XYZ file of C-alpha atoms in Angstrom:
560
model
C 0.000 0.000 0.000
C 1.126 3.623 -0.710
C 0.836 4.884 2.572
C 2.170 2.047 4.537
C 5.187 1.497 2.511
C 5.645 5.324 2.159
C 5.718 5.015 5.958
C 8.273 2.058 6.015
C 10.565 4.212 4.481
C 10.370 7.448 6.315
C 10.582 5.254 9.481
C 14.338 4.547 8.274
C 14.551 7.870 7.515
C 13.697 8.798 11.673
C 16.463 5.910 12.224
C 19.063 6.831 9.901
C 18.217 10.396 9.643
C 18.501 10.572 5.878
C 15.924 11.595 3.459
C 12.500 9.959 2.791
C 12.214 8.601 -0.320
C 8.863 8.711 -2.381
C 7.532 6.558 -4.235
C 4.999 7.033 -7.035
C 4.395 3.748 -8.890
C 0.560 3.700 -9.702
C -0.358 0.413 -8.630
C 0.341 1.389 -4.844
C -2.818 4.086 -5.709
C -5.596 1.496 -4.326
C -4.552 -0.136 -1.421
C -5.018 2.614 1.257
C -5.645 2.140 4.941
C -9.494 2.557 4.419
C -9.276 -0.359 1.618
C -6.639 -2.633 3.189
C -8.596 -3.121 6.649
C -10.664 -5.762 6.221
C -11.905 -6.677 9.865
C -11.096 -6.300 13.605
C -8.412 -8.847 13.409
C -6.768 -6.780 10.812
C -7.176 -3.844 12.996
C -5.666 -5.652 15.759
C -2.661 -7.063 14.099
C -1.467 -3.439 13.586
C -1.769 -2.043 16.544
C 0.037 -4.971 18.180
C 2.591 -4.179 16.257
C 4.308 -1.163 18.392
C 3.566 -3.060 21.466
C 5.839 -5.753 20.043
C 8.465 -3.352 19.920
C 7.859 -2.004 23.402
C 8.805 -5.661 24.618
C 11.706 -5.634 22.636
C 12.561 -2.228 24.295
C 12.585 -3.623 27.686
C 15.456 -5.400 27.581
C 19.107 -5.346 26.148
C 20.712 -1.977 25.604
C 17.759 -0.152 27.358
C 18.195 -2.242 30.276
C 21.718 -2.247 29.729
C 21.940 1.667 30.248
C 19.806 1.543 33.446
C 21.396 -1.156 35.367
C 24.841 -1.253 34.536
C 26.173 2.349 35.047
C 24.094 1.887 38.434
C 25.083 0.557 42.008
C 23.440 -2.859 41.581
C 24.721 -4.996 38.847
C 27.671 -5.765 36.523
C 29.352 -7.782 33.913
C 32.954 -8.562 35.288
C 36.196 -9.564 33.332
C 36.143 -13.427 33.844
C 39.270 -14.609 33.232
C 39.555 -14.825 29.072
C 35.662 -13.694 29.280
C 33.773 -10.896 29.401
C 36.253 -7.999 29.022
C 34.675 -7.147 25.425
C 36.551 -4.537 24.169
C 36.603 -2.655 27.783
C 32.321 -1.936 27.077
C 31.428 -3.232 30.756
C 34.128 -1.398 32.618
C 33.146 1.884 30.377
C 29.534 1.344 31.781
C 30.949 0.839 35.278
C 32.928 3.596 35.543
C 30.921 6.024 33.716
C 33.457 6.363 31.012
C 30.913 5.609 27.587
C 31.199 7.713 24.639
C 28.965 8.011 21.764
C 30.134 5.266 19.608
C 29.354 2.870 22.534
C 26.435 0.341 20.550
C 24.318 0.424 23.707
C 23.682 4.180 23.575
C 23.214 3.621 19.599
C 20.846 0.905 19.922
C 18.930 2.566 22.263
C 18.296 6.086 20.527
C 17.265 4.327 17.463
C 14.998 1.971 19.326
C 13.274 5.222 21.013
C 12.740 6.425 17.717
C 11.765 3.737 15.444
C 9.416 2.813 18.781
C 7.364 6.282 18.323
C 7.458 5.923 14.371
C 5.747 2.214 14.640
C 3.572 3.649 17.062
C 2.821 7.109 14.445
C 2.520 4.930 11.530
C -0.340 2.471 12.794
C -2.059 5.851 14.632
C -2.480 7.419 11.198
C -3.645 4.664 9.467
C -5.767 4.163 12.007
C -6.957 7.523 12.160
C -8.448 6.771 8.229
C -10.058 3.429 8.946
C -14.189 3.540 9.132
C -14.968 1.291 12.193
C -18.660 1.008 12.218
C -17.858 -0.794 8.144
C -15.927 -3.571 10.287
C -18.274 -3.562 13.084
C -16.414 -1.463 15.499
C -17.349 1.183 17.690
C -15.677 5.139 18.060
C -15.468 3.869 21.551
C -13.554 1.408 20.087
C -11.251 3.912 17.878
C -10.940 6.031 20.388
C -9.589 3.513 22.604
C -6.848 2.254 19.857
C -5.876 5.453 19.379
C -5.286 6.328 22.923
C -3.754 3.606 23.433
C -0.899 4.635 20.824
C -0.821 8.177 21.902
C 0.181 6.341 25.555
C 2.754 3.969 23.901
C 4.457 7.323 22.038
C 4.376 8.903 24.940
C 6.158 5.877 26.499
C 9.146 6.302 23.979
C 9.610 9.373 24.187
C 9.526 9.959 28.221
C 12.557 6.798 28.366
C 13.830 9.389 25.050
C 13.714 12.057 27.645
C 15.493 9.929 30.315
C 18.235 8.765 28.431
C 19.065 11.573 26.316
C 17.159 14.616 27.518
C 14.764 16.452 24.660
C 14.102 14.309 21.713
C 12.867 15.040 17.875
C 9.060 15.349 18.048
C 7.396 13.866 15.166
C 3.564 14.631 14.191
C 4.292 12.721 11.208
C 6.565 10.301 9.589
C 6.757 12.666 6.597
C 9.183 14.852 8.554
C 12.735 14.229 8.335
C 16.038 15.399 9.862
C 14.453 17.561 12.968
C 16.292 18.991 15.093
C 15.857 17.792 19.008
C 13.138 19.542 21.311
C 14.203 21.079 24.008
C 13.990 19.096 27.805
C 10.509 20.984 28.474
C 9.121 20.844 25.268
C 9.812 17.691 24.982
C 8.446 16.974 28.276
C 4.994 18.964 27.564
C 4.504 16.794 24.144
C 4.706 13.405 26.727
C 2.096 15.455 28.962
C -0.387 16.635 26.605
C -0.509 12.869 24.886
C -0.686 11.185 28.145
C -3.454 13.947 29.441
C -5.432 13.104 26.357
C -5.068 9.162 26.476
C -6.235 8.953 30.204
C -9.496 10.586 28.939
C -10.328 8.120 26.690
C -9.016 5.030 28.079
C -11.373 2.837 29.212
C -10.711 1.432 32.911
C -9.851 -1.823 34.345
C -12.787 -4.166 35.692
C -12.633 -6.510 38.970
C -11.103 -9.829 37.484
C -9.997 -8.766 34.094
C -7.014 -10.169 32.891
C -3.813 -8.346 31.487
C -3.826 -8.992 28.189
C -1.005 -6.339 27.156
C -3.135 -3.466 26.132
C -3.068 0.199 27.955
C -5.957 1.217 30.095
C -6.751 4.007 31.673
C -4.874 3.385 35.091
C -1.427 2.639 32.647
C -1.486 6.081 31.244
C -2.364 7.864 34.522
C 0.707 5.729 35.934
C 3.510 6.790 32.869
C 1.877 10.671 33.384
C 3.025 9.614 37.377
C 6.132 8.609 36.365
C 6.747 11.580 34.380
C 5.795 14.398 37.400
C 7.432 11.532 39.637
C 11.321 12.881 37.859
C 10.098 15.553 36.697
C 12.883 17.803 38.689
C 15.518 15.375 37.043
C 14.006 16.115 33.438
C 13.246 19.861 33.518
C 14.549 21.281 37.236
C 10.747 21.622 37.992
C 8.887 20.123 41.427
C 6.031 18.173 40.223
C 6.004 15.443 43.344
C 2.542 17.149 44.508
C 0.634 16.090 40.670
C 2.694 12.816 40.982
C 1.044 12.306 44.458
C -2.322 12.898 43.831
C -2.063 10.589 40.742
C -0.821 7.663 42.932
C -3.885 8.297 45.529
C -6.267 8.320 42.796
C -4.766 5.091 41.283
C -4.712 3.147 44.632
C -7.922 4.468 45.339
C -9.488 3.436 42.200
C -10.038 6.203 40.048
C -8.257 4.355 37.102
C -9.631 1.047 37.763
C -9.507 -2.061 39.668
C -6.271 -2.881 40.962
C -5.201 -4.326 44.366
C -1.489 -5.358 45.544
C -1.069 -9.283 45.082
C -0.554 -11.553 48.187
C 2.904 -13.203 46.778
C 6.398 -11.718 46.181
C 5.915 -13.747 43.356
C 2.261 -13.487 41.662
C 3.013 -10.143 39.554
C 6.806 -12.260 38.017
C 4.863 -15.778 37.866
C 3.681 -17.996 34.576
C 0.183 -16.716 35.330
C 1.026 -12.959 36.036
C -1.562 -12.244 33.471
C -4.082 -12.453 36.449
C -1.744 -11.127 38.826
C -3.985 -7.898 40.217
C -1.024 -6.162 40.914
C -0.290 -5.585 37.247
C -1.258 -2.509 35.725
C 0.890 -3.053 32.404
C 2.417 -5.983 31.108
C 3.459 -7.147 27.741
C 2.760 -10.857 26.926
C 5.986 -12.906 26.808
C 5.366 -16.167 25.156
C 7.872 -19.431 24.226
C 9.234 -18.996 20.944
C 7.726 -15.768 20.326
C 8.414 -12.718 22.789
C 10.935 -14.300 24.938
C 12.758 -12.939 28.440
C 16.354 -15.315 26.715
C 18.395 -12.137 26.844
C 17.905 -11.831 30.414
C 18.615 -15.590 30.503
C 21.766 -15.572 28.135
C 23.534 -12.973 30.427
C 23.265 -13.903 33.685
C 23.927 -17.740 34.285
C 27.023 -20.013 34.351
C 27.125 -21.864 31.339
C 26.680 -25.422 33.722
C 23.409 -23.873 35.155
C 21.212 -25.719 32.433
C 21.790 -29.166 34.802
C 20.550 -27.461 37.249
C 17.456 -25.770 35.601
C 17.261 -29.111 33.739
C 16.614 -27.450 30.681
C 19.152 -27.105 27.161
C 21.984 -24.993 27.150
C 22.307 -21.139 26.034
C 23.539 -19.357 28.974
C 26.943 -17.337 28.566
C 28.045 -16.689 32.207
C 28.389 -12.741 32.223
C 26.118 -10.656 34.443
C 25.652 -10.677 38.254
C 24.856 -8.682 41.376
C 27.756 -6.055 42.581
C 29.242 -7.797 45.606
C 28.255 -7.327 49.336
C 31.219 -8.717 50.635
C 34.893 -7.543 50.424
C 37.336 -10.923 49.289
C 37.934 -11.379 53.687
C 34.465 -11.807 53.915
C 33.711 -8.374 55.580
C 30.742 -6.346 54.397
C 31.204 -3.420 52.241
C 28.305 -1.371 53.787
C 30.389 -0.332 56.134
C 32.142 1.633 53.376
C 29.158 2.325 51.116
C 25.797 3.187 51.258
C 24.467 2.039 48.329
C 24.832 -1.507 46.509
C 25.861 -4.840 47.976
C 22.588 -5.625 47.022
C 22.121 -9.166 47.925
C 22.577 -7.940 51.387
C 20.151 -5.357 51.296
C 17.427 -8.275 51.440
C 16.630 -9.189 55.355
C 17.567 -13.324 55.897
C 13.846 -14.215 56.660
C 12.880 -12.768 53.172
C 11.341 -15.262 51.181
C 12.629 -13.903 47.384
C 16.386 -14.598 49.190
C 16.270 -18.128 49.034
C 17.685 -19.629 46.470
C 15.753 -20.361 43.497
C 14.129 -24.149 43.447
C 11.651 -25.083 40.423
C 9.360 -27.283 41.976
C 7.369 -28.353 39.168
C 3.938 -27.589 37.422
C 4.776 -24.187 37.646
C 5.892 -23.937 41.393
C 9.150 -22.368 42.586
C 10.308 -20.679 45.445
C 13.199 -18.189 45.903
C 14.770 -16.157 43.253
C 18.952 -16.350 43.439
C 21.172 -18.703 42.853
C 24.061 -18.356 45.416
C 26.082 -20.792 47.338
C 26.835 -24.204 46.601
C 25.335 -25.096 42.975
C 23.453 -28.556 42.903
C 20.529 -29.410 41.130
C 17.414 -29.976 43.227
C 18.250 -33.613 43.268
C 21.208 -33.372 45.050
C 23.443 -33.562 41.843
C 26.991 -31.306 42.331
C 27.334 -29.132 39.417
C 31.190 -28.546 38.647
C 32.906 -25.420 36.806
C 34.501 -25.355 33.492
C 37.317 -22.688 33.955
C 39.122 -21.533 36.823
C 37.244 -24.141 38.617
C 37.060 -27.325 36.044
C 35.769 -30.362 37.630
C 35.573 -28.784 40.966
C 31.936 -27.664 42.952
C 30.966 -25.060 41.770
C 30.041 -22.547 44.405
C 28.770 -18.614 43.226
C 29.943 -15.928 45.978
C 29.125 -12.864 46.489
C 32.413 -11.161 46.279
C 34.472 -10.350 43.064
C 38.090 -11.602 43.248
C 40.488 -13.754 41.469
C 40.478 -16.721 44.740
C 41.702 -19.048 42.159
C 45.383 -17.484 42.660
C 46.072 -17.361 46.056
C 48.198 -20.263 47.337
C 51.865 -21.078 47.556
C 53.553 -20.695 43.576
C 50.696 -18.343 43.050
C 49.856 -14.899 42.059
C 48.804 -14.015 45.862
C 49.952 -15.415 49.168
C 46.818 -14.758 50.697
C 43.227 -13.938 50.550
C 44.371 -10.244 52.350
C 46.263 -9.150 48.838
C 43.337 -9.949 46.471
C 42.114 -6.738 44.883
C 37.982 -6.635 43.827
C 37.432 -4.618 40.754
C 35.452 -5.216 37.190
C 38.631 -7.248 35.647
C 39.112 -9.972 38.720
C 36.300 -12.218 38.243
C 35.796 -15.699 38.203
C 33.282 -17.944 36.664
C 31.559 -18.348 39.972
C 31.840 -14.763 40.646
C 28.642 -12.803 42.137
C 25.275 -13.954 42.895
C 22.893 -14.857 39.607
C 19.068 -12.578 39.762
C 15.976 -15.247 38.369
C 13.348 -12.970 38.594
C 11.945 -14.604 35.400
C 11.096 -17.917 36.617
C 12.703 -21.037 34.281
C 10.658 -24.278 34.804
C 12.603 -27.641 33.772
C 11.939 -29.681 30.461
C 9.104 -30.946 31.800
C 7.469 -28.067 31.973
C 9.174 -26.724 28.611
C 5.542 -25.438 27.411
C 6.160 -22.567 30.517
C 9.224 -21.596 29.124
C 9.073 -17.692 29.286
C 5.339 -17.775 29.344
C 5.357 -15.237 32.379
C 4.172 -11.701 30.795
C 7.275 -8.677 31.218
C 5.419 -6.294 34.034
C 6.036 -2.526 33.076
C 4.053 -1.105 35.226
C 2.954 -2.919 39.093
C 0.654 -1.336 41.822
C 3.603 -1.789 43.979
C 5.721 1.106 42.338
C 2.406 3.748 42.715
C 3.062 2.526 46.693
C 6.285 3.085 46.483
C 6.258 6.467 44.113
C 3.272 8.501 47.087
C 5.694 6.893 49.840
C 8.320 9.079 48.367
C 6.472 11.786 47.557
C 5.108 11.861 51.713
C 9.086 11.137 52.520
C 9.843 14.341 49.757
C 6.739 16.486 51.634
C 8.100 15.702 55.376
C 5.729 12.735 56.343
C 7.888 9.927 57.113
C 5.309 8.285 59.157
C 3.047 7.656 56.280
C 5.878 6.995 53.749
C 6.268 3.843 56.055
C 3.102 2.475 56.219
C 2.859 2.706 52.085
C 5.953 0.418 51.653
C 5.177 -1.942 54.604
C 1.958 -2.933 52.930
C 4.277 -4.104 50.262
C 6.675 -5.615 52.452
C 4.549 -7.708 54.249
C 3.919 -10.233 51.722
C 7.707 -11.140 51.724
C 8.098 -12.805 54.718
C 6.072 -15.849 56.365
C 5.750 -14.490 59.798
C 6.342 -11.006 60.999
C 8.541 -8.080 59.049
C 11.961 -8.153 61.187
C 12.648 -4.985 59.670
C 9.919 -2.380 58.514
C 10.201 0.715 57.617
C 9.287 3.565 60.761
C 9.547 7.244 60.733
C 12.871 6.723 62.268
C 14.625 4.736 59.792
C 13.068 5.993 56.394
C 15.269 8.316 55.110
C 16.600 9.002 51.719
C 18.692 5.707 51.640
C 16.663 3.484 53.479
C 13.660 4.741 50.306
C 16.585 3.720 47.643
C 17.241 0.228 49.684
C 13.842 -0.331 48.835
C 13.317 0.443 45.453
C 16.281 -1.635 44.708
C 15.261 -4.433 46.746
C 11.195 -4.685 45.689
C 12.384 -3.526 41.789
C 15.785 -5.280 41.542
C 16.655 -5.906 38.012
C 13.436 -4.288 36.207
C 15.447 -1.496 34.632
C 15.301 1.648 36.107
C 17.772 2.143 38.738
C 19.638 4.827 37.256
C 16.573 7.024 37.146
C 15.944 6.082 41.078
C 19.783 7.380 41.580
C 19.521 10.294 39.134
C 16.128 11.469 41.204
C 17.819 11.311 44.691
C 21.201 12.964 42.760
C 23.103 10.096 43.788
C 24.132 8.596 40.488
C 27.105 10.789 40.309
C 28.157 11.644 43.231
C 27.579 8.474 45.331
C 30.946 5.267 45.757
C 29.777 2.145 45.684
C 31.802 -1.088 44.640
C 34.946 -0.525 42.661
C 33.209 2.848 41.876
C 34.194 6.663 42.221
C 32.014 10.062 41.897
C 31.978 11.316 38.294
C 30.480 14.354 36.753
C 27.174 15.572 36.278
C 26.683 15.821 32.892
C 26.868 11.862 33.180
C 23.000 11.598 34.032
C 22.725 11.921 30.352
C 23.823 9.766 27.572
C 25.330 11.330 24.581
C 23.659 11.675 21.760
C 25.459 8.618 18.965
C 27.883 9.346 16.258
C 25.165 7.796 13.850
C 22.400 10.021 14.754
C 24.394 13.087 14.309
C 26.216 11.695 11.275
C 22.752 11.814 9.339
C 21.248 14.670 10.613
C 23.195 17.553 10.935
C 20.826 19.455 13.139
C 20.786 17.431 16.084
C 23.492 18.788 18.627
C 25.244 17.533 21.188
C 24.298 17.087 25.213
C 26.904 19.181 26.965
C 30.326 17.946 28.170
C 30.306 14.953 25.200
C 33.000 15.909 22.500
């Protein structure tokens, strides 16, 4: 079709930033958006196909660029592994530049995320409904619904990178960026609008992927949430009243589930925690980057399951190679130890068939449920394998070798091991038994449990300690099997306690940096094997690519 494929190629264009190409062959003439959509499943199929993207988005380089330059996680040199061109220690140290691929990746896949989104909304916008027996309620909804998702892209734009291009249309080409506010008011006024239309959540209806009313009100919560961080403006009063309206119900029905583990489960669908989620299913939208990075290349015996894991990511250590802690040192990261003993997500992870587990880190001693030892392959072939929590290189200390003693090792991003740091499953892996599970638990962008935690800040922010407490206790609760042995109280909450526990209840759903940038601790805060850098640092630069095909995009400051 004309339009469509005239759309294609301006949506390079917005990724490459060269021109958008035209073309005119006659044939193209009479297949148009109000000819080509034949029913509701047609309908359907295209507006799925942003939201595909927007699971795509959630992982790799956009998760990459969130967790990795933060306190809690890291990809250490392993020996003859992992030191890939120096890209993990650039991340780790705050030293990227823009050539790095992960900045790269993710600019273009903000952009080509709004242009899926802008294509299907104006061909959409041309369809009749009531000829496929569809209602304007029904339009109105789709189209909100993509207004919400290009809002979406362009707030995590705004996060990343600061302002961003605004399209209206994919017939625009080579724009120059917005500036932070304006930029900022275009996410606003799209959210504003979607909430309006949205229809709400019902008791007992399942997540089935789509934006409701209650998701939009959430991203515009999210946006007054950091709003000082994207604009130097106070907006934690809007953000507030937003969360109170969404807990009470304004949006929709939503209530905080009764596990740890109900909105990360195979059936998180019906989790009623979930106010967003994009369906994740085997063979189709799958969590196997997450997988890929983050366990030991043996740990398929013990998930009893094939092989594909490379052995590279892993929590930043709590403990110093002696075995003493590092918070006494830092206040943020070791966070493995930032989870109390009796919590129940601390035990290690078991699969316990037909969809049961328990626990969600692998640490200690690795054998299989069975009581099978699992053995290393490198610096400990044949040997138990045993993951620590502490980076070091305890392969070389012994008589002959490279250390005399466990007091000389050094812990920094190029001494790992293969067993080094403790392995994150929050995506649960069920055995080949249960292969038809396999990734069937739904990615959760948006739970009731961050509005909680978003008005407990705000009453932390506004002086109200008391009640910032009781919001986060309510999710605490739930974690252990008998009584909290350490809740938040007025006395204890302060502004490191809150980031404790938005690392502990979120850890490793991609947005620690922005919980750091907000509390303006991401640069000037030590934690393991890391120093205080500069400000200008809460912003990626803008790639060598983009600007390379678009000569009117400029630079953020302090990038070359």
């Amino acid at each position: 079709m004309k339009s469509t494929l005239n759309n294609l190629l301006c949506l390079i264009a917005v990724l490459s930033f060269s021109s958008c190409l035209k073309l005119e062959q006659e044939w193209f003439d009479q297949v148009v958006p109000e000819t080509f959509f034949k029913s509701e499943k047609d309908v359907k199929a295209a507006l799925y196909r942003p939201f595909t993207h927007a699971r795509w988005y959630m992982g790799e380089d956009r998760w990459n660029l969130q967790e990795y330059p933060a306190d809690q996680f890291a990809i250490s040199t392993k020996g003859r592994h992992w030191y890939n061109g120096g890209e993990n220690e650039r991340f780790h140290y705050h030293r990227w530049t823009q050539d790095d691929g992960w900045i790269w990746g993710t600019w273009r896949g903000t952009l080509m995320g709004v242009a899926l989104a802008l294509d299907t909304k104006q061909d959409l916008e041309r369809v009749d409904y009531e000829s496929l027996a569809l209602t304007q309620a029904d339009k109105d909804d789709h189209l909100s619904q993509l207004n919400a998702l290009i809002a979406f892209f362009y707030m995590r734009g705004l996060d990343y990178f600061g302002g961003m291009p605004i399209f209206e249309s994919l017939d625009q080409e080579a724009l120059p960026r917005n500036t932070d506010q304006e930029t900022f008011d275009h996410i606003e006024r799209l959210l504003i609008e979607a909430i309006e239309k949205l229809p709400s959540k019902v008791a007992g209806e399942k997540e089935e992927g789509a934006m409701k009313k209650a998701a939009a009100a959430a991203l515009l919560a999210r946006l007054y949430f950091n709003a000082e961080a994207y604009t130097g403006q106070n907006r934690f009063a809007e953000a507030e009243e937003l969360c109170r309206d969404i807990i009470d119900q304004k949006y929709g029905v939503y209530s905080l589930d009764a596990t740890w583990y109900g909105p990360h489960s195979f059936t998180n669908d019906s989790s009623p925690e979930i106010i967003w989620s994009i369906p994740s299913e085997f063979n189709y939208l799958q969590y196997d980057w997450f997988f890929n990075f983050f366990y030991h290349y043996n740990t398929v015996k013990y998930f009893d399951i094939d092989g594909g894991p490379w052995n590279g990511a892993h929590l930043t250590p709590s403990l110093k190679p002696d075995g003493s802690p590092y918070s006494t040192d830092f206040k943020l990261g070791s966070p493995f130890e930032k989870f109390d003993d009796g919590d129940l997500r601390k035990k290690p992870y078991v699969y316990h068939g037909n969809g049961r587990y328990e626990g969600m880190f692998l640490v200690g001693n690795h054998t299989t449920p069975a009581g099978e030892q699992i053995v290393g392959g490198e610096e400990y072939n044949g040997q138990p394998l045993v993951f620590v929590d502490q980076v070091a290189r305890f392969s070389e200390v012994g008589p002959g070798k490279r250390y005399s003693s466990i007091n000389d090792l050094p812990s920094k991003m190029s001494e790992g091991e293969e067993n080094t740091g403790v392995r994150l499953v929050k995506v649960p892996i069920p055995n080949n038994a249960d292969q038809s599970l396999r990734w069937g638990a739904d990615n959760p962008v948006i739970r009731l449990a961050e509005i909680y935690y978003m008005l407990a800040e705000c009453r932390l922010r506004a002086g109200d300690p008391e009640e910032a407490a009781h919001l986060i206790n309510q999710v605490r609760v739930r974690n252990f099997e008998g009584t909290d042995p350490n809740p938040a109280t007025a006395a204890n909450l302060d502004e490191y306690r809150m980031l404790d526990e938005w690392g502990i209840e979120f850890l490793g759903e991609g947005r620690r940096r922005t919980d750091l940038i907000r509390w303006n601790k991401f640069t000037t805060e030590r934690w393991w094997d890391h120093e205080p850098t500069s400000d200008h640092l809460k912003r990626f630069p803008i790639p060598t690519q983009a600007i390379s095909g678009n000569n009117n995009l400029h630079q953020n400051p302090g990038y070359n």
